[in-house]
mmCIF file of C-alpha atoms in Angstrom:
data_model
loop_
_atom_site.group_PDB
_atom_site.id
_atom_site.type_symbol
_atom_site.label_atom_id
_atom_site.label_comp_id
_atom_site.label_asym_id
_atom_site.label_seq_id
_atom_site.Cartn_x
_atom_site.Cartn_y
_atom_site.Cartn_z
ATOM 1 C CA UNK A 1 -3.203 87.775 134.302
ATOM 2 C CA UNK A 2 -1.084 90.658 132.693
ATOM 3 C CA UNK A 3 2.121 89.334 133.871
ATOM 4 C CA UNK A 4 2.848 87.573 130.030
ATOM 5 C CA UNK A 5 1.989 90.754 128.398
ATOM 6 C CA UNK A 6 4.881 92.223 130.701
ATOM 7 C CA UNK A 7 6.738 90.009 130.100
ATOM 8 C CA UNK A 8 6.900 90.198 126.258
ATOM 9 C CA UNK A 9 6.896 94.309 127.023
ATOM 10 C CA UNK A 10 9.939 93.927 128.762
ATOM 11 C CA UNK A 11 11.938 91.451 126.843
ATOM 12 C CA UNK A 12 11.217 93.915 123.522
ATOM 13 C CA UNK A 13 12.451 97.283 125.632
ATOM 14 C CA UNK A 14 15.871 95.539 126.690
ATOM 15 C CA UNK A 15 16.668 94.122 122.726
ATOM 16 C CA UNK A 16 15.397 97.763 121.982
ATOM 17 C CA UNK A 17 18.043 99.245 124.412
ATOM 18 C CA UNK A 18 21.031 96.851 123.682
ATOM 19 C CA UNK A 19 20.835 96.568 119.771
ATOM 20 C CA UNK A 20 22.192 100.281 119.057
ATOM 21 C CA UNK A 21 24.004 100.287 121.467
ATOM 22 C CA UNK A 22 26.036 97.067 120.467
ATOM 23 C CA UNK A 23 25.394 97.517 116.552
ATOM 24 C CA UNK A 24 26.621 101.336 116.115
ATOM 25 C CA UNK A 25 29.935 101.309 118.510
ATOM 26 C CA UNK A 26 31.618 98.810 120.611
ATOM 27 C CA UNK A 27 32.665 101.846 123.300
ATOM 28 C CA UNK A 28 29.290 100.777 124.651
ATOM 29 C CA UNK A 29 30.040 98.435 127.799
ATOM 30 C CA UNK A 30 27.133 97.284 130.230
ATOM 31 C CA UNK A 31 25.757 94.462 132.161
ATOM 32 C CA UNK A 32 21.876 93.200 132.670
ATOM 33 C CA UNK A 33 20.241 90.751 134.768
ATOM 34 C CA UNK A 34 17.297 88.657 134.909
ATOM 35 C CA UNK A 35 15.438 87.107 137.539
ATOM 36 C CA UNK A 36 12.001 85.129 138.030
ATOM 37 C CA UNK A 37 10.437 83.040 141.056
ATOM 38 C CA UNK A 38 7.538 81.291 141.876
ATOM 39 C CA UNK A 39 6.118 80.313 145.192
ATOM 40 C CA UNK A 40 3.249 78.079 146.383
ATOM 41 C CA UNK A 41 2.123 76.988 149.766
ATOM 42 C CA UNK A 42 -0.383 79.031 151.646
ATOM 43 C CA UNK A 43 0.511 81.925 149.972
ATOM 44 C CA UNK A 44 1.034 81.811 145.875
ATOM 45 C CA UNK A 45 4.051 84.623 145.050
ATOM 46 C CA UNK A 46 5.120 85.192 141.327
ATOM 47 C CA UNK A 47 7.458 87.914 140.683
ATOM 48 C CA UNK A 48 9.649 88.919 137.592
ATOM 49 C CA UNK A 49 12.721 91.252 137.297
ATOM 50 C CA UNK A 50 15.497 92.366 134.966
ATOM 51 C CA UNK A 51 17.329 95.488 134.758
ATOM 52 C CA UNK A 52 20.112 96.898 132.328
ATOM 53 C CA UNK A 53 23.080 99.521 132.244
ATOM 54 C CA UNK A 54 24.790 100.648 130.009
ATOM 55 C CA UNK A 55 27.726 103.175 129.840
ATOM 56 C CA UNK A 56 29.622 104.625 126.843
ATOM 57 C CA UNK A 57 33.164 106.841 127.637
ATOM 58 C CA UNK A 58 34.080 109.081 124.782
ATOM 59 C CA UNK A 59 36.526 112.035 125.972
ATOM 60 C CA UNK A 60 35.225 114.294 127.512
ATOM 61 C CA UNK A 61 31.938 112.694 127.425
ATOM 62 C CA UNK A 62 30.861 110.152 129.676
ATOM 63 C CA UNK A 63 27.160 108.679 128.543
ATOM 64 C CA UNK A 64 25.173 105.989 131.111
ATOM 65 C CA UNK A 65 21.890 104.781 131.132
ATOM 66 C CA UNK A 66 19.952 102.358 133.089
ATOM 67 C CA UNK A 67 16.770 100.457 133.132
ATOM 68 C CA UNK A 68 15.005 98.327 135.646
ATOM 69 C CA UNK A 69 11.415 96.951 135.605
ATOM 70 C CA UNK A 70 9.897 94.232 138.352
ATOM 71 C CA UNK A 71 6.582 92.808 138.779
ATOM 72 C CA UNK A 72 4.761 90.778 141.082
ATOM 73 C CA UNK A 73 2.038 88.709 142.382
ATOM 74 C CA UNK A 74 0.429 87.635 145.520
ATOM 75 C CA UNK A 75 -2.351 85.064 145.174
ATOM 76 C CA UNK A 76 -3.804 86.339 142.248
ATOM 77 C CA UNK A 77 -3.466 90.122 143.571
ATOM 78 C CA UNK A 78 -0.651 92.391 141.692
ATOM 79 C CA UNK A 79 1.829 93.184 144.767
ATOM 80 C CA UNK A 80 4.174 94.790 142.537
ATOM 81 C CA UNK A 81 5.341 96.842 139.695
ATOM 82 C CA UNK A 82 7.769 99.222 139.150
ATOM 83 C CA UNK A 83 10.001 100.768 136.102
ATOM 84 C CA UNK A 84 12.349 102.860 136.389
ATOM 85 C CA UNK A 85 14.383 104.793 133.682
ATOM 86 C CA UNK A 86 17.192 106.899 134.156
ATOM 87 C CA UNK A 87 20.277 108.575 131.934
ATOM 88 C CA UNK A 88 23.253 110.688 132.878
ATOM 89 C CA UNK A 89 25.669 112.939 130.919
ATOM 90 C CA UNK A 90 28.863 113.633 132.390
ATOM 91 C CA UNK A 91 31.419 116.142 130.263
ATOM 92 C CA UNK A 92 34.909 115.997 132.250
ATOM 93 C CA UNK A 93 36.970 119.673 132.339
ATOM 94 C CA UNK A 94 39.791 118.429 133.347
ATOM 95 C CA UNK A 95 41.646 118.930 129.978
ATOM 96 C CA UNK A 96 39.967 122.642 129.374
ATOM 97 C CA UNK A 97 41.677 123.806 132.841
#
């Protein structure tokens, strides 16, 4: 079953995301979530999720990243599994104009 080595992947990227970013400046503002389930009846469903964001405003810059990764299982049979990874740099002219 590979969903414990995801697991432990998953839990090691988000302390790898949110250390810096709470350790080197507290302009760094964000929120995560977490979610797991497990069903049994005729049909056995396991499934796993957490994502991450993180955004960091420093005039004119505007920094934001996000992460998301789910997983899951149908009797046995991976149904699901996805990652996604995505940054954004905004630079305001506003004050240049």
């Amino acid at each position: 079953m590979r969903l414990p080595s995801l697991l432990a992947t998953l839990v090691a990227s988000s302390a790898l995301l949110a250390t810096p970013a709470l350790a080197q400046d507290a302009a760094w503002v964000g929120e995560g979530s977490l979610g797991a389930g497990m069903t049994s009846g005729n049909t056995d469903t396991t499934d796993f999720g957490m994502g991450l964001k993180l955004q960091r405003v420093q005039a004119p810059w505007t920094l934001t990243v996000e992460a998301i990764a789910e997983y899951a299982e149908t009797n046995g049979v991976e149904s699901n599994n996805r990652t996604f990874l995505a940054g954004q740099a905004d630079f305001d002219l506003q004050d240049r104009l």
